[in-house]
PDB file of C-alpha atoms and ligand atoms in Angstrom:
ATOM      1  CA  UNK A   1     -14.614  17.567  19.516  1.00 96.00           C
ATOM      2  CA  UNK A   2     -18.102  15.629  18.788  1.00 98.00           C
ATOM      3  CA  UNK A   3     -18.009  12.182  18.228  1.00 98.00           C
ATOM      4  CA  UNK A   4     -20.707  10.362  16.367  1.00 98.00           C
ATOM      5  CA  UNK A   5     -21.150   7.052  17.412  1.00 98.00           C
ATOM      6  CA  UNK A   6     -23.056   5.730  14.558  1.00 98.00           C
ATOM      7  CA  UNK A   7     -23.561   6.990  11.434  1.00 98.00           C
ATOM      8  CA  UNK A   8     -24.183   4.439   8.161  1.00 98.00           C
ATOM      9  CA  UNK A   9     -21.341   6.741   5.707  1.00 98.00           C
ATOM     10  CA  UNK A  10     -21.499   3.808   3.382  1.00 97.00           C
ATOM     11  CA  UNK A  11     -25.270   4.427   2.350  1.00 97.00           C
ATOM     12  CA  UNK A  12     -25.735   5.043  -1.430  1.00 96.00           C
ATOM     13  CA  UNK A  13     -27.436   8.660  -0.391  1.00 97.00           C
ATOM     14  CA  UNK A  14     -23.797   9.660   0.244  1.00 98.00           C
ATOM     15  CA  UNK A  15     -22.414   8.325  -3.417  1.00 97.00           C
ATOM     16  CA  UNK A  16     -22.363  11.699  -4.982  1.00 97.00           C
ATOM     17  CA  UNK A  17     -21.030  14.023  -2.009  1.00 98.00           C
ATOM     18  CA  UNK A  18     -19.541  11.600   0.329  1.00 98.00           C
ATOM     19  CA  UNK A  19     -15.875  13.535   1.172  1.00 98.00           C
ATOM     20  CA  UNK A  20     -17.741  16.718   1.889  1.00 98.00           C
ATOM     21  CA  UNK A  21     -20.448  15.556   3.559  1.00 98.00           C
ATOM     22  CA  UNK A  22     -17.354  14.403   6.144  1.00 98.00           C
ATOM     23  CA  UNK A  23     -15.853  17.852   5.372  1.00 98.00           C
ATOM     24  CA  UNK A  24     -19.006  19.520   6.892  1.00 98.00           C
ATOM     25  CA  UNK A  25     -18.723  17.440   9.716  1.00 98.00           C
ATOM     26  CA  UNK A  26     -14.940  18.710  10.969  1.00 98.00           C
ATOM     27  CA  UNK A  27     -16.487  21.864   9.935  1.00 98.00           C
ATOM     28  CA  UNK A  28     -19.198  21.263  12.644  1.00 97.00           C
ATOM     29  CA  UNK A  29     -16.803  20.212  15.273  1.00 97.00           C
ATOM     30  CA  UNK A  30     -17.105  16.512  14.734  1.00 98.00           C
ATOM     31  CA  UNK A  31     -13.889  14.998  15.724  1.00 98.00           C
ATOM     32  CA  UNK A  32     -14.679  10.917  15.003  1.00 98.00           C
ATOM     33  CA  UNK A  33     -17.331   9.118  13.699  1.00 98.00           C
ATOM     34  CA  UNK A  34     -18.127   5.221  14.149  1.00 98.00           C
ATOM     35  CA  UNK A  35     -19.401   3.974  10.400  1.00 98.00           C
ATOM     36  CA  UNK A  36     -21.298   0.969  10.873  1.00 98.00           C
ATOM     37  CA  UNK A  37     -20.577  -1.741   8.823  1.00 97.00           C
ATOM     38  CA  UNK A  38     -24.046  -3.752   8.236  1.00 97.00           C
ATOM     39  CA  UNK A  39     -23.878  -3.254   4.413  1.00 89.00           C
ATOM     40  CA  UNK A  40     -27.726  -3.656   2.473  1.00 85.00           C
ATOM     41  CA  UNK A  41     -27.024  -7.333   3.111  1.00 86.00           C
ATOM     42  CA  UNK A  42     -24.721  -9.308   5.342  1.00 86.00           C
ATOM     43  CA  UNK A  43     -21.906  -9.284   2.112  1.00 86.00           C
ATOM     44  CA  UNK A  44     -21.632  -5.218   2.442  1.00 94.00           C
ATOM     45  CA  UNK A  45     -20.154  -6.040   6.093  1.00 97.00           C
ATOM     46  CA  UNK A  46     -16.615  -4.499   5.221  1.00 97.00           C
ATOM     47  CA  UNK A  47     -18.112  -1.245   2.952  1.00 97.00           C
ATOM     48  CA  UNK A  48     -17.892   0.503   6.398  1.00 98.00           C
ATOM     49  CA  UNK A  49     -13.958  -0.553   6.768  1.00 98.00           C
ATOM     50  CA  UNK A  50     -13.227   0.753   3.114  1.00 98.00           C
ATOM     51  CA  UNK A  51     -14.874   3.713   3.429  1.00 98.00           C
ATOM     52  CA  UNK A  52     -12.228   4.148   6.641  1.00 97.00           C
ATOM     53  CA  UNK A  53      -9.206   3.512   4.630  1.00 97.00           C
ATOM     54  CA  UNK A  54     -10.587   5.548   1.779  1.00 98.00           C
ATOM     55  CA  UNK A  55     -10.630   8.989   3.728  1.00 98.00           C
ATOM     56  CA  UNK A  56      -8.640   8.064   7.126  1.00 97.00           C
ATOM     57  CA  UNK A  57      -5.363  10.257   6.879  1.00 95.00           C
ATOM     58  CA  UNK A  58      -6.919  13.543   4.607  1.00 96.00           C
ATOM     59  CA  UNK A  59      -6.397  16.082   6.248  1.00 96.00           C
ATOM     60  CA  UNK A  60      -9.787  17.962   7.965  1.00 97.00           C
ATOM     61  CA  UNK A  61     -11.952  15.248   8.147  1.00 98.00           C
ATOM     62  CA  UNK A  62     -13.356  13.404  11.018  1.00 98.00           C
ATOM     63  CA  UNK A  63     -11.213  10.463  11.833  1.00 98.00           C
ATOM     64  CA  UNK A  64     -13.129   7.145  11.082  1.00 98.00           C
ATOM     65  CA  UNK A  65     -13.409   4.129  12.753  1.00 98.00           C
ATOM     66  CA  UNK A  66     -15.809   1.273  11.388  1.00 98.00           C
ATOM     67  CA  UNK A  67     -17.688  -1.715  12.787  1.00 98.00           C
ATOM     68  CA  UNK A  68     -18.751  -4.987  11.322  1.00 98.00           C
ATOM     69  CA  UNK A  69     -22.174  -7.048  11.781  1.00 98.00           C
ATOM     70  CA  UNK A  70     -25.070  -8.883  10.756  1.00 97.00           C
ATOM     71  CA  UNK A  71     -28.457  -7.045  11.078  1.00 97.00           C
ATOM     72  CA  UNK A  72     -31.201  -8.905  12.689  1.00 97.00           C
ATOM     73  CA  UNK A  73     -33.356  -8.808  10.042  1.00 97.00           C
ATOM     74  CA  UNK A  74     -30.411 -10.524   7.868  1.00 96.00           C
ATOM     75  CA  UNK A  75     -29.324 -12.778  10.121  1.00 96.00           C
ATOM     76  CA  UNK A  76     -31.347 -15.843   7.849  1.00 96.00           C
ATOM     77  CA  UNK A  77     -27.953 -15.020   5.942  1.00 95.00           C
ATOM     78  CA  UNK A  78     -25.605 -15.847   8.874  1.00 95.00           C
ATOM     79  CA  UNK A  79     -23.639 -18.816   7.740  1.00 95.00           C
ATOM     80  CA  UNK A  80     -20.517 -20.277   8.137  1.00 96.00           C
ATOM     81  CA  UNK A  81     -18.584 -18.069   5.289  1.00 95.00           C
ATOM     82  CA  UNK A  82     -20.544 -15.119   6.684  1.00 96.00           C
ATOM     83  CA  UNK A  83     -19.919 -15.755   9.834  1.00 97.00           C
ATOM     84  CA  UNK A  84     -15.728 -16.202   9.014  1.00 97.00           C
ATOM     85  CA  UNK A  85     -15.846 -12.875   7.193  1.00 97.00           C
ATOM     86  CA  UNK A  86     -17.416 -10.965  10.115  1.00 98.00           C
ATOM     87  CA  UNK A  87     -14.609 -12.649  12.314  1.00 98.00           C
ATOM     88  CA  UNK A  88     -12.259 -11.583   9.883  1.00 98.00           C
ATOM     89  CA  UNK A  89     -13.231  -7.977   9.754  1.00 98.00           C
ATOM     90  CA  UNK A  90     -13.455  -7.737  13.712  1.00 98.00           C
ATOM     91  CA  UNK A  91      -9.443  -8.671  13.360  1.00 97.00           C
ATOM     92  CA  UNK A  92      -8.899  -5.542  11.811  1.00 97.00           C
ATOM     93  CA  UNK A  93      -7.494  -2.388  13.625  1.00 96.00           C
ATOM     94  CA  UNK A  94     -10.026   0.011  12.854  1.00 97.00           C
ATOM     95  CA  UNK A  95     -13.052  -2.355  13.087  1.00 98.00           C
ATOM     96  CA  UNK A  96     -13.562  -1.177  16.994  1.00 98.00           C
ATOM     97  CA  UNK A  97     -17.308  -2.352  17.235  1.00 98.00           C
ATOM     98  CA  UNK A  98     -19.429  -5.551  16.667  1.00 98.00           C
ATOM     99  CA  UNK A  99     -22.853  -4.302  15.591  1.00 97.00           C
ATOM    100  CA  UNK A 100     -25.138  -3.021  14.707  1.00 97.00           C
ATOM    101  CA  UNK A 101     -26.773  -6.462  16.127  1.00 98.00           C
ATOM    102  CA  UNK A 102     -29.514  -7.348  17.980  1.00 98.00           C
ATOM    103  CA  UNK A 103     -33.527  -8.118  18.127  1.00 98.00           C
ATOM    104  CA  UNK A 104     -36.031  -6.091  15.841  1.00 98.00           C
ATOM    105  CA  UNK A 105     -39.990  -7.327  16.595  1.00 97.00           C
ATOM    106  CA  UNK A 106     -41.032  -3.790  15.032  1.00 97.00           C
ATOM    107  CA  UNK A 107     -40.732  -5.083  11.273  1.00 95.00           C
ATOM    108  CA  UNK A 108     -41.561  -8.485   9.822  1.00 92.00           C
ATOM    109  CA  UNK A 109     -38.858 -10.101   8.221  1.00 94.00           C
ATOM    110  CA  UNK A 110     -36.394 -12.574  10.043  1.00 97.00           C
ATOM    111  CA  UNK A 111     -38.192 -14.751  12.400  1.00 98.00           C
ATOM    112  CA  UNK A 112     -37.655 -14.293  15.933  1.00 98.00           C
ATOM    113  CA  UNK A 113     -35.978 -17.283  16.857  1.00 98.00           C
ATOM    114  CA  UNK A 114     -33.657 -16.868  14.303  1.00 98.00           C
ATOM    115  CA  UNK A 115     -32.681 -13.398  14.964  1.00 98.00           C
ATOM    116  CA  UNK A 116     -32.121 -14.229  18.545  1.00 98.00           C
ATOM    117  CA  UNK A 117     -29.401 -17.363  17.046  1.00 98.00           C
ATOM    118  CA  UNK A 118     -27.842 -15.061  15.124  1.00 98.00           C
ATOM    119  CA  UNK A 119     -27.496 -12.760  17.642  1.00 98.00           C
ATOM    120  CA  UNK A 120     -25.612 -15.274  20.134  1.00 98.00           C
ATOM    121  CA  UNK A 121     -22.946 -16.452  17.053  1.00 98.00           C
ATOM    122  CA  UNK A 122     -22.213 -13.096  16.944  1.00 98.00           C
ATOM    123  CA  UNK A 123     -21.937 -12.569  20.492  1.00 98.00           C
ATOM    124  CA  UNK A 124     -19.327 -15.578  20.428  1.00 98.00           C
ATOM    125  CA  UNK A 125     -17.130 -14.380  17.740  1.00 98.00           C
ATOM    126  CA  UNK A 126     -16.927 -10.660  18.877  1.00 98.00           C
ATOM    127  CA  UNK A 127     -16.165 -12.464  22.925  1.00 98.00           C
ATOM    128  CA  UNK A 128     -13.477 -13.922  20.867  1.00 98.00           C
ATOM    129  CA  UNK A 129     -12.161 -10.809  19.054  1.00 98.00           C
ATOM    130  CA  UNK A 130     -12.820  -8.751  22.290  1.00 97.00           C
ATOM    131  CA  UNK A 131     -14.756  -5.885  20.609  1.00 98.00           C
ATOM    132  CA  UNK A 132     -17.666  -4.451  22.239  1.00 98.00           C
ATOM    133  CA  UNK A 133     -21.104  -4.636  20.590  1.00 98.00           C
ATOM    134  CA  UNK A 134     -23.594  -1.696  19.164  1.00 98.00           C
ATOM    135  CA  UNK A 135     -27.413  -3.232  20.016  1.00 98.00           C
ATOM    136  CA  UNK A 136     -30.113  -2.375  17.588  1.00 98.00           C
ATOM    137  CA  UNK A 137     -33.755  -3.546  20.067  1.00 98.00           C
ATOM    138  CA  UNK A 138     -36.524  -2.604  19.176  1.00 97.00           C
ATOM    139  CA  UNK A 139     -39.807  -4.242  20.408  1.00 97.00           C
ATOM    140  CA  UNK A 140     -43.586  -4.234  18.937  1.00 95.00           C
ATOM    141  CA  UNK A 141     -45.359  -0.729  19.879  1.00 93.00           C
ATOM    142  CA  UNK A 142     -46.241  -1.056  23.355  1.00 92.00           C
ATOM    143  CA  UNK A 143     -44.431  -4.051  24.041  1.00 95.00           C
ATOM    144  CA  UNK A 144     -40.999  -5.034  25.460  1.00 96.00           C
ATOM    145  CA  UNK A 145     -41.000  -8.497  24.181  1.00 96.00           C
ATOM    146  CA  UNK A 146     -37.437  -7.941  22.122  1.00 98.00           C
ATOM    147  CA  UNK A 147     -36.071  -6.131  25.462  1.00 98.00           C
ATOM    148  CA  UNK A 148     -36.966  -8.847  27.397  1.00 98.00           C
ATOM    149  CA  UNK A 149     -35.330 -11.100  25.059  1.00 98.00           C
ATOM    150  CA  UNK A 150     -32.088  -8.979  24.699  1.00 98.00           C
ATOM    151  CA  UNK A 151     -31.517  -8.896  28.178  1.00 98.00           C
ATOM    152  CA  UNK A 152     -31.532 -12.494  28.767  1.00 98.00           C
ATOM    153  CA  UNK A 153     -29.475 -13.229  26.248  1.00 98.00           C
ATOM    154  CA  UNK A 154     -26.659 -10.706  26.978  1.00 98.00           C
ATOM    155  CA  UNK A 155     -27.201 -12.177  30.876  1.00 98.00           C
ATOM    156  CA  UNK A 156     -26.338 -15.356  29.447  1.00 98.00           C
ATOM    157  CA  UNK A 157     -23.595 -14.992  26.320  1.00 98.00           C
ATOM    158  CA  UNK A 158     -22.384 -11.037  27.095  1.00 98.00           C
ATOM    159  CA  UNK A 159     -22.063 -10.057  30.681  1.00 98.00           C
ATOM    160  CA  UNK A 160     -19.361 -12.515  31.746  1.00 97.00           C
ATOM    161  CA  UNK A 161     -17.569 -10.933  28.753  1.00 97.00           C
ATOM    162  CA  UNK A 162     -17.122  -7.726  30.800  1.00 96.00           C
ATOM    163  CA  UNK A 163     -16.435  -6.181  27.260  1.00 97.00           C
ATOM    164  CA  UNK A 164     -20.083  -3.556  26.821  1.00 97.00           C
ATOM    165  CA  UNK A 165     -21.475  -2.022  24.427  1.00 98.00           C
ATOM    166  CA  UNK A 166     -23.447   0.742  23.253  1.00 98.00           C
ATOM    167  CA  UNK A 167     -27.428   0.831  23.020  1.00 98.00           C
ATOM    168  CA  UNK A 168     -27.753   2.405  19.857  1.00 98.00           C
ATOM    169  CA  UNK A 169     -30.616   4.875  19.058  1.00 98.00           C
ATOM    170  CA  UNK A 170     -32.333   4.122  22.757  1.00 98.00           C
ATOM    171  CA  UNK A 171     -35.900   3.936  22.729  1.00 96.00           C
ATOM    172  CA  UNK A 172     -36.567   2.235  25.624  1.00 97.00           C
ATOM    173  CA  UNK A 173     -37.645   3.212  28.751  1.00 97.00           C
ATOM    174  CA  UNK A 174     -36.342   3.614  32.296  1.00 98.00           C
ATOM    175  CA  UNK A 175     -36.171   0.130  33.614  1.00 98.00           C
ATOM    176  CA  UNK A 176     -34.045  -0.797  30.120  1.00 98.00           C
ATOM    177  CA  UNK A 177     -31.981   2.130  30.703  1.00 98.00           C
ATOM    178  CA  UNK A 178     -31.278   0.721  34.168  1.00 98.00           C
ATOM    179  CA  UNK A 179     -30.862  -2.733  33.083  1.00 98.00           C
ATOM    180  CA  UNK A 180     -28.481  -1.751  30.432  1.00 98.00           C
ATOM    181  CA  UNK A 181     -26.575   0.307  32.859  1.00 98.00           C
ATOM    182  CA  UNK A 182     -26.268  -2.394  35.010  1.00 97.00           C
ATOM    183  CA  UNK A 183     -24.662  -4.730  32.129  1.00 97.00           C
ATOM    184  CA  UNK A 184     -21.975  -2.106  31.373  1.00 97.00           C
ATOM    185  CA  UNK A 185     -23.024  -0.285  28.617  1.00 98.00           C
ATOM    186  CA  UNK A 186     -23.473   3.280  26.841  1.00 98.00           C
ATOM    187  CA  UNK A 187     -26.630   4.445  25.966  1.00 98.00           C
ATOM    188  CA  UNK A 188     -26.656   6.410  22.684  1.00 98.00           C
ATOM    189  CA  UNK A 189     -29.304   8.992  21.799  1.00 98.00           C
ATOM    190  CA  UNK A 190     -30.208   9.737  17.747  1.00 98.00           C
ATOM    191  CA  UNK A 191     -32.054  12.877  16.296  1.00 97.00           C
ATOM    192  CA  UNK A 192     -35.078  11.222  17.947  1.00 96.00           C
ATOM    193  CA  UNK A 193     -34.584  12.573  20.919  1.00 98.00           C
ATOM    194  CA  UNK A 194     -35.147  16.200  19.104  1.00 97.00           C
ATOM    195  CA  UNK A 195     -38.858  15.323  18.075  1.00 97.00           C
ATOM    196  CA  UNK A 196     -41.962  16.914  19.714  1.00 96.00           C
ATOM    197  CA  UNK A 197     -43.475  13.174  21.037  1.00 95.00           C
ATOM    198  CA  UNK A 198     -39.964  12.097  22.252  1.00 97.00           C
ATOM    199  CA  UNK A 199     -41.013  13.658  25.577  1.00 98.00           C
ATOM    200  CA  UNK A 200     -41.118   9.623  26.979  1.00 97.00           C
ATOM    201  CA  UNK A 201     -37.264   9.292  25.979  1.00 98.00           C
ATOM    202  CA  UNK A 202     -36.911  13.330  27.076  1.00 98.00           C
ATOM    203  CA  UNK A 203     -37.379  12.371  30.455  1.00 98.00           C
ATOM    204  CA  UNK A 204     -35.382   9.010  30.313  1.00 98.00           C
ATOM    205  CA  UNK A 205     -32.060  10.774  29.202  1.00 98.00           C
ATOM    206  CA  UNK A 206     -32.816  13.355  31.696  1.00 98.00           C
ATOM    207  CA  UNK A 207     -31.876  10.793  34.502  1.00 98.00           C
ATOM    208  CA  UNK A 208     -28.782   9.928  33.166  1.00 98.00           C
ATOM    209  CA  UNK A 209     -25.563  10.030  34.426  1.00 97.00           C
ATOM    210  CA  UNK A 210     -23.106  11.764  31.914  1.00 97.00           C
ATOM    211  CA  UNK A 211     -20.222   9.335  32.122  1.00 97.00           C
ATOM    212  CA  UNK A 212     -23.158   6.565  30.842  1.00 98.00           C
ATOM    213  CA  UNK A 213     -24.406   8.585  27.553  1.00 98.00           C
ATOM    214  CA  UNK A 214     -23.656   8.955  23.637  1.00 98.00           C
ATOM    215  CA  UNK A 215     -24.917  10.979  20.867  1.00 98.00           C
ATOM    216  CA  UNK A 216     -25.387   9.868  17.127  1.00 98.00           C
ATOM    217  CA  UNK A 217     -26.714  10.201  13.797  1.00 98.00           C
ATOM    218  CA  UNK A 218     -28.196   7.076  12.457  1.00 98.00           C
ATOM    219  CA  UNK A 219     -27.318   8.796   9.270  1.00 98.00           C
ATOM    220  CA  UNK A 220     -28.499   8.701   6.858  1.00 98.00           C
ATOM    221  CA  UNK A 221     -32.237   8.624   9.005  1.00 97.00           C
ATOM    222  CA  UNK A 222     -33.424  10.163  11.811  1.00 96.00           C
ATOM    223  CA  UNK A 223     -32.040  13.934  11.157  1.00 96.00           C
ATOM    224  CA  UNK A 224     -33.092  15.711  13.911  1.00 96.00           C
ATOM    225  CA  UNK A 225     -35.195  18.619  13.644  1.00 94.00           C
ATOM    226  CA  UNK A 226     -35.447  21.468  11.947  1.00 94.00           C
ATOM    227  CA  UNK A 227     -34.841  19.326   9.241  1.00 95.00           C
ATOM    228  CA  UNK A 228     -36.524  15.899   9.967  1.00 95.00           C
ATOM    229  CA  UNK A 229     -37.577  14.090   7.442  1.00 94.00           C
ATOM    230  CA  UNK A 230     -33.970  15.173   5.143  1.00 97.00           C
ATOM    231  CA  UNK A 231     -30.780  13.324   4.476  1.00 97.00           C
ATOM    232  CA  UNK A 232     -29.013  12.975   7.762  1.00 98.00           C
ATOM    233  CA  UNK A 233     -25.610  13.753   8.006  1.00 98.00           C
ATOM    234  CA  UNK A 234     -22.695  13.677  10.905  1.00 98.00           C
ATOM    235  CA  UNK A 235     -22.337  17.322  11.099  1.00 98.00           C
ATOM    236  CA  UNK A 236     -25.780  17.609  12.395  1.00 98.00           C
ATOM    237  CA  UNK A 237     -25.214  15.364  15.418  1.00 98.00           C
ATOM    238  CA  UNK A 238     -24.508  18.621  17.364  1.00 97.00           C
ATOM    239  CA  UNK A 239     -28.437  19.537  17.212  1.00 97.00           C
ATOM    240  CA  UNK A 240     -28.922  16.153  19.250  1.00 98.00           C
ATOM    241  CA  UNK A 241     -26.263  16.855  21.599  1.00 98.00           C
ATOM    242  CA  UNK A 242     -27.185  20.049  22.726  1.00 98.00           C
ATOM    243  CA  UNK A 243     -30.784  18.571  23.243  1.00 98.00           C
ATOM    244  CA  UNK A 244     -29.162  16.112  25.433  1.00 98.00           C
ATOM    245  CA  UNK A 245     -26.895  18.920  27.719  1.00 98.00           C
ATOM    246  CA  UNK A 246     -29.742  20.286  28.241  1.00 98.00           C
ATOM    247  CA  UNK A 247     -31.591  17.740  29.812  1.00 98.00           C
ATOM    248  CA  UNK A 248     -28.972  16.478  32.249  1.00 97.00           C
ATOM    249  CA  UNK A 249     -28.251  20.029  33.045  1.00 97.00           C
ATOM    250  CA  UNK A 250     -24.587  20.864  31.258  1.00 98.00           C
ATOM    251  CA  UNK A 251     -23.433  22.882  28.451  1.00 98.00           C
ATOM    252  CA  UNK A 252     -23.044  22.219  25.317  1.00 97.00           C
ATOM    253  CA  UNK A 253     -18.735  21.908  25.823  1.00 97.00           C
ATOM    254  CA  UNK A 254     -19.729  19.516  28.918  1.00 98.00           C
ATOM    255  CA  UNK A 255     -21.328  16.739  26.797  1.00 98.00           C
ATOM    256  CA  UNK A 256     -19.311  17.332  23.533  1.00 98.00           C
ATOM    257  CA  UNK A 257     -16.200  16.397  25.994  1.00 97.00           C
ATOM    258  CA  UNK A 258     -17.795  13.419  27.919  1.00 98.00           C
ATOM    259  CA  UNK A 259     -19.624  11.881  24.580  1.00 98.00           C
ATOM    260  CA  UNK A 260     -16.254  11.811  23.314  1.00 98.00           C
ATOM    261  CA  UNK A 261     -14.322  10.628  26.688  1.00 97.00           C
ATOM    262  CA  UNK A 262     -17.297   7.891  27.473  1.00 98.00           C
ATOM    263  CA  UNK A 263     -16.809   6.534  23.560  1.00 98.00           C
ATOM    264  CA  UNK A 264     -13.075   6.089  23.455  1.00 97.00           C
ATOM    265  CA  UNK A 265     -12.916   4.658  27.279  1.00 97.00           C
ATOM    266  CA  UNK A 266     -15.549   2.192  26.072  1.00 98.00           C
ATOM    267  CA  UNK A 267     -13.330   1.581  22.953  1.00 97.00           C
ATOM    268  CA  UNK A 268     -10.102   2.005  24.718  1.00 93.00           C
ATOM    269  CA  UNK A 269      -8.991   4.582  22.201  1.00 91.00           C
ATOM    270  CA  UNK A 270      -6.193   7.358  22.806  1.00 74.00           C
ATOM    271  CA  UNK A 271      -7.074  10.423  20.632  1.00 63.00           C
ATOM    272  CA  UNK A 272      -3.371  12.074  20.795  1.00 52.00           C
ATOM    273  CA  UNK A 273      -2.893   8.186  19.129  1.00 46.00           C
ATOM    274  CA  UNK A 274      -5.388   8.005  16.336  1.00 44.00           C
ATOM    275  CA  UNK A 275      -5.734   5.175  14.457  1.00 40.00           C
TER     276      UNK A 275
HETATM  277 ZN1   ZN B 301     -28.019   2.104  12.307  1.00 80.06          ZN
END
């Protein structure tokens, strides 16, 4: 079955409809789904973990797992308590991921030099908890400046971990794919990937090796097309994946089944197990 490796199932868009918008996605073949635990502000960090216990267990829904972290645009939140309750929630059993963290130039908000401190706390206490990490980069248009920052500090505070991550909604280009490669870690493609001026990332994903890729929502944004634009939802992550087999050159069964192996190897999940 699909797995969506990031989808945000606490977002107020799902308030009215959220147990069958999950029903539609067993319905579509989705197996798991990874709700990300950012929250509008640092304090939502465990909505993603209730919504897990809340729906983990009914029968014909996608089984849930959750992650915990501070955004980089609210990472002028990051304080001590904040920083003990992310720690907290990366304790828990179904809290697999640290994320999504990271470096965003696109947007004004945090400065940089902020965003890049909390970035490394986070890096320490998710070392400490052993969970891998789900990167949100993205630079100025035309620039690499926050890539160029990531990677130095994941050189630094991440690779002697050994522990990954996942490169969530890539939208860099081939020497970032490389360099994240080379530090261990997944790179995960969003309904993006679908539009007609993605050709750039098209041909990035295209060189690929399938044990190294991921496909997600970024629910509730970025639905791929036909339906761009909409509500996003985890059913539709299948659009995305097909998109993706058919750039590196399998079917659509070939990257439902290594999505899904590369995400719980990464996560050192056992599906006959659950959670
Ligand atoms: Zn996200």
């Amino acid at each position: 079955m699909l797995t969506d490796s990031h989808a945000h199932l606490d977002n107020e868009r799902y308030a009215e409809d959220r147990e069958a918008m999950l029903a539609r996605a067993w319905e579509a073949g989705v197996g798991t789904v990874l709700a990300i635990g950012i929250g509008e502000q640092a304090d939502g960090m465990d909505r993603a973990l209730d919504i897990c216990r809340q729906f983990n267990g009914r029968p014909n829904l996608p089984t849930l797992y959750a992650s915990a972290g501070i955004y980089p645009h609210n990472t002028h939140e990051a304080d001590d308590a904040v920083l003990a309750k992310l720690d907290r929630l990366l304790a828990e059993p179904e809290v697999i991921a640290c994320g999504e963290i990271g470096l965003d130039y696109y947007h004004e908000g945090t400065p940089h030099p902020v965003q890049r401190e909390g970035l490394i706390r986070q890096l320490e206490i998710a070392a400490a908890r052993k969970r891998p990490i789900l990167i949100h980069c993205r630079p100025k248009d035309g620039a690499t400046d926050a890539w160029d920052d990531l990677f130095e500090i994941l050189e630094a505070h991440w690779r002697p971990t050994g522990l990954g991550g996942v490169m969530h909604c890539f939208g860099g280009g081939w020497e970032q794919a490389q360099r994240s490669l080379d530090l261990g870690f997944l790179i995960s493609f969003a309904g993006n990937l679908t539009y007609p001026k993605a050709q750039p990332l098209r041909d990035v994903a295209a060189q690929l090796p399938l044990d190294a890729v991921l496909v997600e929502t970024d629910a509730p944004w970025l639905a791929p097309v036909p339906d761009r634009g909409k509500r996003n939802e985890p059913a539709w992550v299948l659009r995305t994946a097909l998109v993706l087999a058919e750039l590196v050159g399998v079917t659509g069964e070939e990257i439902t089944s290594a999505t899904t192996k590369n995400f719980f190897k990464l996560f050192s999940l056992r599906p006959d197990v659950g959670n």
